PDB file of C-alpha atoms in Angstrom:
ATOM      1  CA  THR A 255      88.844  47.959  51.847  1.00 55.00           C
ATOM      2  CA  VAL A 256      87.003  47.518  55.152  1.00 63.00           C
ATOM      3  CA  ASN A 257      87.359  44.768  57.729  1.00 72.00           C
ATOM      4  CA  ALA A 258      85.649  44.017  61.010  1.00 80.00           C
ATOM      5  CA  GLY A 259      88.017  44.722  63.849  1.00 82.00           C
ATOM      6  CA  PRO A 260      87.821  43.306  67.336  1.00 86.00           C
ATOM      7  CA  LEU A 261      84.951  43.917  69.707  1.00 89.00           C
ATOM      8  CA  ILE A 262      86.364  45.358  72.932  1.00 90.00           C
ATOM      9  CA  ILE A 263      84.397  44.223  75.993  1.00 90.00           C
ATOM     10  CA  GLY A 264      85.687  46.392  78.815  1.00 89.00           C
ATOM     11  CA  LYS A 265      89.390  45.934  78.071  1.00 89.00           C
ATOM     12  CA  THR A 266      89.164  42.456  76.508  1.00 90.00           C
ATOM     13  CA  PRO A 267      89.391  42.168  72.694  1.00 91.00           C
ATOM     14  CA  VAL A 268      87.232  39.518  70.991  1.00 90.00           C
ATOM     15  CA  ALA A 269      88.170  38.614  67.415  1.00 89.00           C
ATOM     16  CA  PRO A 270      85.419  38.449  64.787  1.00 89.00           C
ATOM     17  CA  THR A 271      84.251  34.963  63.748  1.00 89.00           C
ATOM     18  CA  GLY A 272      80.837  33.596  62.751  1.00 85.00           C
ATOM     19  CA  THR A 273      79.122  32.617  59.538  1.00 88.00           C
ATOM     20  CA  PHE A 274      78.716  34.628  56.352  1.00 84.00           C
ATOM     21  CA  ASN A 275      75.590  34.666  54.167  1.00 89.00           C
ATOM     22  CA  GLN A 276      74.978  36.853  51.127  1.00 90.00           C
ATOM     23  CA  TYR A 277      71.856  37.083  48.950  1.00 88.00           C
ATOM     24  CA  LYS A 278      69.759  39.430  46.804  1.00 91.00           C
ATOM     25  CA  LYS A 279      66.421  40.861  47.904  1.00 91.00           C
ATOM     26  CA  GLY A 280      64.962  42.683  44.931  1.00 89.00           C
ATOM     27  CA  LEU A 281      67.652  45.144  43.836  1.00 89.00           C
ATOM     28  CA  LYS A 282      69.352  45.090  47.232  1.00 89.00           C
ATOM     29  CA  GLN A 283      72.382  43.020  48.205  1.00 88.00           C
ATOM     30  CA  ILE A 284      72.113  41.634  51.748  1.00 89.00           C
ATOM     31  CA  THR A 285      75.151  40.429  53.706  1.00 88.00           C
ATOM     32  CA  GLU A 286      74.655  38.775  57.086  1.00 90.00           C
ATOM     33  CA  LEU A 287      77.425  37.953  59.541  1.00 89.00           C
ATOM     34  CA  THR A 288      75.883  35.677  62.164  1.00 93.00           C
ATOM     35  CA  GLU A 289      77.540  35.467  65.581  1.00 94.00           C
ATOM     36  CA  ILE A 290      80.425  37.662  64.405  1.00 92.00           C
ATOM     37  CA  TYR A 291      80.940  38.202  68.147  1.00 92.00           C
ATOM     38  CA  PRO A 292      79.204  36.264  70.957  1.00 92.00           C
ATOM     39  CA  GLY A 293      75.508  37.242  70.879  1.00 94.00           C
ATOM     40  CA  VAL A 294      76.036  39.758  68.044  1.00 94.00           C
ATOM     41  CA  ASP A 295      75.019  39.674  64.366  1.00 95.00           C
ATOM     42  CA  VAL A 296      75.830  42.278  61.703  1.00 91.00           C
ATOM     43  CA  LYS A 297      73.651  42.887  58.664  1.00 91.00           C
ATOM     44  CA  PHE A 298      74.557  45.041  55.664  1.00 86.00           C
ATOM     45  CA  THR A 299      71.992  46.138  53.094  1.00 87.00           C
ATOM     46  CA  ASP A 300      73.531  47.607  49.932  1.00 83.00           C
ATOM     47  CA  ASP A 301      71.224  49.722  47.790  1.00 82.00           C
ATOM     48  CA  LYS A 302      73.079  51.525  44.975  1.00 76.00           C
ATOM     49  CA  ALA A 303      75.394  54.080  46.652  1.00 72.00           C
ATOM     50  CA  TRP A 304      73.900  53.487  50.128  1.00 77.00           C
ATOM     51  CA  ARG A 305      75.015  50.890  52.641  1.00 78.00           C
ATOM     52  CA  HIS A 306      72.957  50.395  55.779  1.00 83.00           C
ATOM     53  CA  LYS A 307      74.634  48.548  58.608  1.00 86.00           C
ATOM     54  CA  LYS A 308      72.933  47.077  61.632  1.00 91.00           C
ATOM     55  CA  ILE A 309      74.906  45.709  64.561  1.00 93.00           C
ATOM     56  CA  ILE A 310      72.369  43.557  66.389  1.00 96.00           C
ATOM     57  CA  ILE A 311      73.071  42.751  70.041  1.00 96.00           C
ATOM     58  CA  LYS A 312      70.702  39.855  70.671  1.00 97.00           C
ATOM     59  CA  GLU A 313      70.990  39.680  74.464  1.00 94.00           C
ATOM     60  CA  LYS A 314      72.618  41.411  77.417  1.00 93.00           C
ATOM     61  CA  PRO A 315      76.389  40.783  77.080  1.00 91.00           C
ATOM     62  CA  LYS A 316      77.489  38.262  79.704  1.00 87.00           C
ATOM     63  CA  ASP A 317      81.110  39.399  80.058  1.00 88.00           C
ATOM     64  CA  LEU A 318      80.373  43.127  80.300  1.00 91.00           C
ATOM     65  CA  LYS A 319      80.547  44.772  83.720  1.00 92.00           C
ATOM     66  CA  ALA A 320      78.333  47.713  84.768  1.00 89.00           C
ATOM     67  CA  HIS A 321      81.096  50.379  84.480  1.00 91.00           C
ATOM     68  CA  GLU A 322      82.517  49.156  81.139  1.00 93.00           C
ATOM     69  CA  THR A 323      81.859  49.844  77.461  1.00 93.00           C
ATOM     70  CA  LEU A 324      81.606  47.846  74.268  1.00 93.00           C
ATOM     71  CA  ILE A 325      83.600  49.188  71.323  1.00 93.00           C
ATOM     72  CA  PHE A 326      82.859  47.796  67.857  1.00 91.00           C
ATOM     73  CA  TRP A 327      85.870  48.463  65.607  1.00 91.00           C
ATOM     74  CA  GLU A 328      86.032  48.700  61.813  1.00 87.00           C
ATOM     75  CA  GLU A 329      89.337  49.002  60.013  1.00 88.00           C
ATOM     76  CA  TYR A 330      89.703  50.707  56.620  1.00 87.00           C
ATOM     77  CA  LYS A 331      92.543  50.766  54.111  1.00 89.00           C
ATOM     78  CA  LEU A 332      92.528  54.286  52.686  1.00 90.00           C
ATOM     79  CA  PRO A 333      93.185  54.969  49.002  1.00 89.00           C
ATOM     80  CA  PRO A 334      96.551  56.707  48.481  1.00 92.00           C
ATOM     81  CA  GLY A 335      96.293  60.478  48.922  1.00 93.00           C
ATOM     82  CA  SER A 336      92.965  60.331  50.785  1.00 93.00           C
ATOM     83  CA  THR A 337      91.880  62.837  53.408  1.00 95.00           C
ATOM     84  CA  VAL A 338      89.600  62.059  56.359  1.00 95.00           C
ATOM     85  CA  LYS A 339      87.347  64.865  57.609  1.00 95.00           C
ATOM     86  CA  ASP A 340      84.315  65.367  59.785  1.00 93.00           C
ATOM     87  CA  ASP A 341      81.102  66.637  58.199  1.00 89.00           C
ATOM     88  CA  VAL A 342      82.003  70.304  58.768  1.00 92.00           C
ATOM     89  CA  GLY A 343      85.278  69.887  56.861  1.00 91.00           C
ATOM     90  CA  THR A 344      87.773  69.603  59.720  1.00 94.00           C
ATOM     91  CA  LYS A 345      90.649  67.323  58.692  1.00 95.00           C
ATOM     92  CA  LEU A 346      91.148  64.530  61.210  1.00 94.00           C
ATOM     93  CA  PHE A 347      94.569  63.412  62.455  1.00 93.00           C
ATOM     94  CA  GLY A 348      95.448  60.699  64.962  1.00 94.00           C
ATOM     95  CA  LYS A 349      92.787  59.781  67.501  1.00 95.00           C
ATOM     96  CA  THR A 350      89.598  61.867  67.742  1.00 93.00           C
ATOM     97  CA  GLU A 351      86.224  61.297  69.399  1.00 92.00           C
ATOM     98  CA  LEU A 352      83.186  62.396  67.408  1.00 91.00           C
ATOM     99  CA  LYS A 353      79.517  62.536  68.344  1.00 88.00           C
ATOM    100  CA  ASN A 354      76.689  63.536  65.988  1.00 88.00           C
ATOM    101  CA  LYS A 355      79.170  63.997  63.126  1.00 90.00           C
ATOM    102  CA  ALA A 356      79.822  62.013  59.990  1.00 88.00           C
ATOM    103  CA  VAL A 357      83.260  60.808  58.943  1.00 91.00           C
ATOM    104  CA  ILE A 358      84.061  61.596  55.308  1.00 89.00           C
ATOM    105  CA  ILE A 359      86.842  59.931  53.336  1.00 90.00           C
ATOM    106  CA  GLU A 360      87.782  61.997  50.283  1.00 90.00           C
ATOM    107  CA  SER A 361      90.022  60.276  47.751  1.00 90.00           C
ATOM    108  CA  ALA A 362      92.665  62.119  45.723  1.00 90.00           C
ATOM    109  CA  ASN A 363      90.325  62.154  42.682  1.00 88.00           C
ATOM    110  CA  GLY A 364      87.496  63.812  44.675  1.00 85.00           C
ATOM    111  CA  ASP A 365      85.289  60.754  45.236  1.00 85.00           C
ATOM    112  CA  MET A 366      83.818  60.642  48.745  1.00 84.00           C
ATOM    113  CA  PHE A 367      82.667  57.966  51.155  1.00 85.00           C
ATOM    114  CA  SER A 368      80.611  59.117  54.144  1.00 85.00           C
ATOM    115  CA  ILE A 369      79.972  57.208  57.374  1.00 85.00           C
ATOM    116  CA  SER A 370      77.130  58.642  59.442  1.00 84.00           C
ATOM    117  CA  SER A 371      77.162  59.047  63.185  1.00 86.00           C
ATOM    118  CA  ALA A 372      75.768  55.969  64.923  1.00 89.00           C
ATOM    119  CA  LEU A 373      72.523  55.589  66.823  1.00 90.00           C
ATOM    120  CA  VAL A 374      71.476  52.816  69.153  1.00 94.00           C
ATOM    121  CA  PHE A 375      67.897  51.758  69.876  1.00 93.00           C
ATOM    122  CA  ASP A 376      66.145  48.765  71.356  1.00 95.00           C
ATOM    123  CA  SER A 377      63.196  46.737  70.089  1.00 94.00           C
ATOM    124  CA  SER A 378      60.632  48.615  72.224  1.00 91.00           C
ATOM    125  CA  GLU A 379      60.021  51.070  69.339  1.00 78.00           C
ATOM    126  CA  SER A 380      60.133  53.863  71.927  1.00 84.00           C
ATOM    127  CA  ASP A 381      61.884  57.124  71.090  1.00 83.00           C
ATOM    128  CA  LEU A 382      63.235  56.966  74.648  1.00 82.00           C
ATOM    129  CA  SER A 383      65.447  54.037  73.641  1.00 85.00           C
ATOM    130  CA  VAL A 384      67.259  56.039  70.915  1.00 90.00           C
ATOM    131  CA  LYS A 385      70.704  57.371  71.831  1.00 91.00           C
ATOM    132  CA  ASP A 386      73.517  58.987  69.828  1.00 91.00           C
ATOM    133  CA  LEU A 387      76.805  57.137  70.226  1.00 92.00           C
ATOM    134  CA  ALA A 388      80.363  58.402  70.361  1.00 89.00           C
ATOM    135  CA  GLU A 389      82.734  57.197  67.676  1.00 92.00           C
ATOM    136  CA  ILE A 390      86.473  56.918  68.197  1.00 94.00           C
ATOM    137  CA  VAL A 391      88.221  57.794  64.933  1.00 93.00           C
ATOM    138  CA  ASN A 392      91.895  56.957  64.484  1.00 95.00           C
ATOM    139  CA  VAL A 393      93.554  58.132  61.248  1.00 96.00           C
ATOM    140  CA  ASP A 394      97.076  57.041  60.307  1.00 96.00           C
ATOM    141  CA  TYR A 395      97.995  58.737  57.038  1.00 95.00           C
ATOM    142  CA  SER A 396     101.493  57.221  56.923  1.00 95.00           C
ATOM    143  CA  ASN A 397     100.018  53.681  56.864  1.00 94.00           C
ATOM    144  CA  GLU A 398      96.882  54.769  54.947  1.00 93.00           C
ATOM    145  CA  THR A 399      94.571  53.326  57.608  1.00 93.00           C
ATOM    146  CA  LEU A 400      91.437  54.473  59.377  1.00 91.00           C
ATOM    147  CA  SER A 401      89.880  52.762  62.390  1.00 92.00           C
ATOM    148  CA  ILE A 402      86.437  53.675  63.687  1.00 91.00           C
ATOM    149  CA  GLY A 403      85.196  52.388  67.023  1.00 92.00           C
ATOM    150  CA  ILE A 404      81.515  52.743  67.918  1.00 93.00           C
ATOM    151  CA  GLU A 405      81.289  52.963  71.705  1.00 93.00           C
ATOM    152  CA  LEU A 406      78.287  51.781  73.745  1.00 95.00           C
ATOM    153  CA  ASP A 407      78.269  51.969  77.535  1.00 93.00           C
ATOM    154  CA  ALA A 408      76.982  49.180  79.764  1.00 95.00           C
ATOM    155  CA  ALA A 409      74.544  51.553  81.478  1.00 94.00           C
ATOM    156  CA  TYR A 410      72.448  51.647  78.291  1.00 95.00           C
ATOM    157  CA  LEU A 411      72.496  47.869  77.895  1.00 95.00           C
ATOM    158  CA  PHE A 412      71.767  47.175  81.576  1.00 95.00           C
ATOM    159  CA  GLU A 413      68.770  49.516  81.978  1.00 94.00           C
ATOM    160  CA  PRO A 414      65.947  47.464  83.573  1.00 93.00           C
ATOM    161  CA  ASN A 415      63.434  48.290  80.801  1.00 92.00           C
ATOM    162  CA  ARG A 416      65.838  47.527  77.941  1.00 94.00           C
ATOM    163  CA  LYS A 417      64.177  45.342  75.257  1.00 95.00           C
ATOM    164  CA  TYR A 418      66.510  43.099  73.276  1.00 97.00           C
ATOM    165  CA  PRO A 419      67.621  42.916  70.553  1.00 97.00           C
ATOM    166  CA  VAL A 420      69.450  46.256  70.632  1.00 96.00           C
ATOM    167  CA  THR A 421      70.542  47.698  67.277  1.00 95.00           C
ATOM    168  CA  ILE A 422      73.403  50.069  66.401  1.00 94.00           C
ATOM    169  CA  ASP A 423      72.702  51.741  63.075  1.00 89.00           C
ATOM    170  CA  PRO A 424      75.292  53.773  61.109  1.00 79.00           C
ATOM    171  CA  SER A 425      74.864  54.317  57.342  1.00 73.00           C
ATOM    172  CA  TYR A 426      77.377  54.679  54.532  1.00 72.00           C
ATOM    173  CA  ILE A 427      77.148  56.681  51.304  1.00 72.00           C
ATOM    174  CA  ALA A 428      79.539  56.592  48.335  1.00 70.00           C
ATOM    175  CA  CYS A 429      79.611  59.640  46.030  1.00 67.00           C
ATOM    176  CA  ARG A 430      81.574  60.121  42.846  1.00 62.00           C
ATOM    177  CA  ARG A 431      83.183  63.525  42.369  1.00 57.00           C
ATOM    178  CA  ASN A 432      80.635  64.552  39.726  1.00 54.00           C
ATOM    179  CA  ASP A 433      77.508  63.324  41.602  1.00 50.00           C
TER     180      ASP A 433
END
C-alpha cells in the first residue's frame, strides 16, 4: 500500500488534497491527482509492471524561501517479512539519504518492487535543466513502514532561467520472483 504523505515546504507540512481522476489510454491506466498540493499535480501512468510518476510543479512555490527545500513524501506499508535495500544490495535501516540509487523492496516470497532515483527537469527541454535529486529513505521494520522523501532545493526552482512547469520523475517496477 502506498499513500501520498505531506509536502514539506521549508519546515511547514502541507497535507495532500485535490481531485482524483482515473482513465484508460490504450493499454495504460492513467491516474491524475490535480492540486494535490498548492500548485502541484501528480500523474501516474501504469503500463504492465511499470509505473511512471510525474510530480508537476506548475509555478514557483509562493511559500518557499530561497534557503529552504521542498520534500515530497510517500508512505508505504511493507508486506510482512520484507527487506528494503539499495540497488547494490545494501540493506537499509532507519533514516538514510540516497542519490543516484534505486530503492528495492523485496518481499518474503522473493517478489521485488523497485523505485528509481528521481530526476527533476523543467519545460525548457535543455539538458542543463536536468538534476539528480536526493531521496530520504526511512525504514521502520517493526511497524512495517517505509517513507521516501524526494528533496528539491529552492535554488533550483528560483534560478532566473527556470521554465515552468518543473517535473520530478521517478519510476517504479514490480517484478515477480520468477521474472
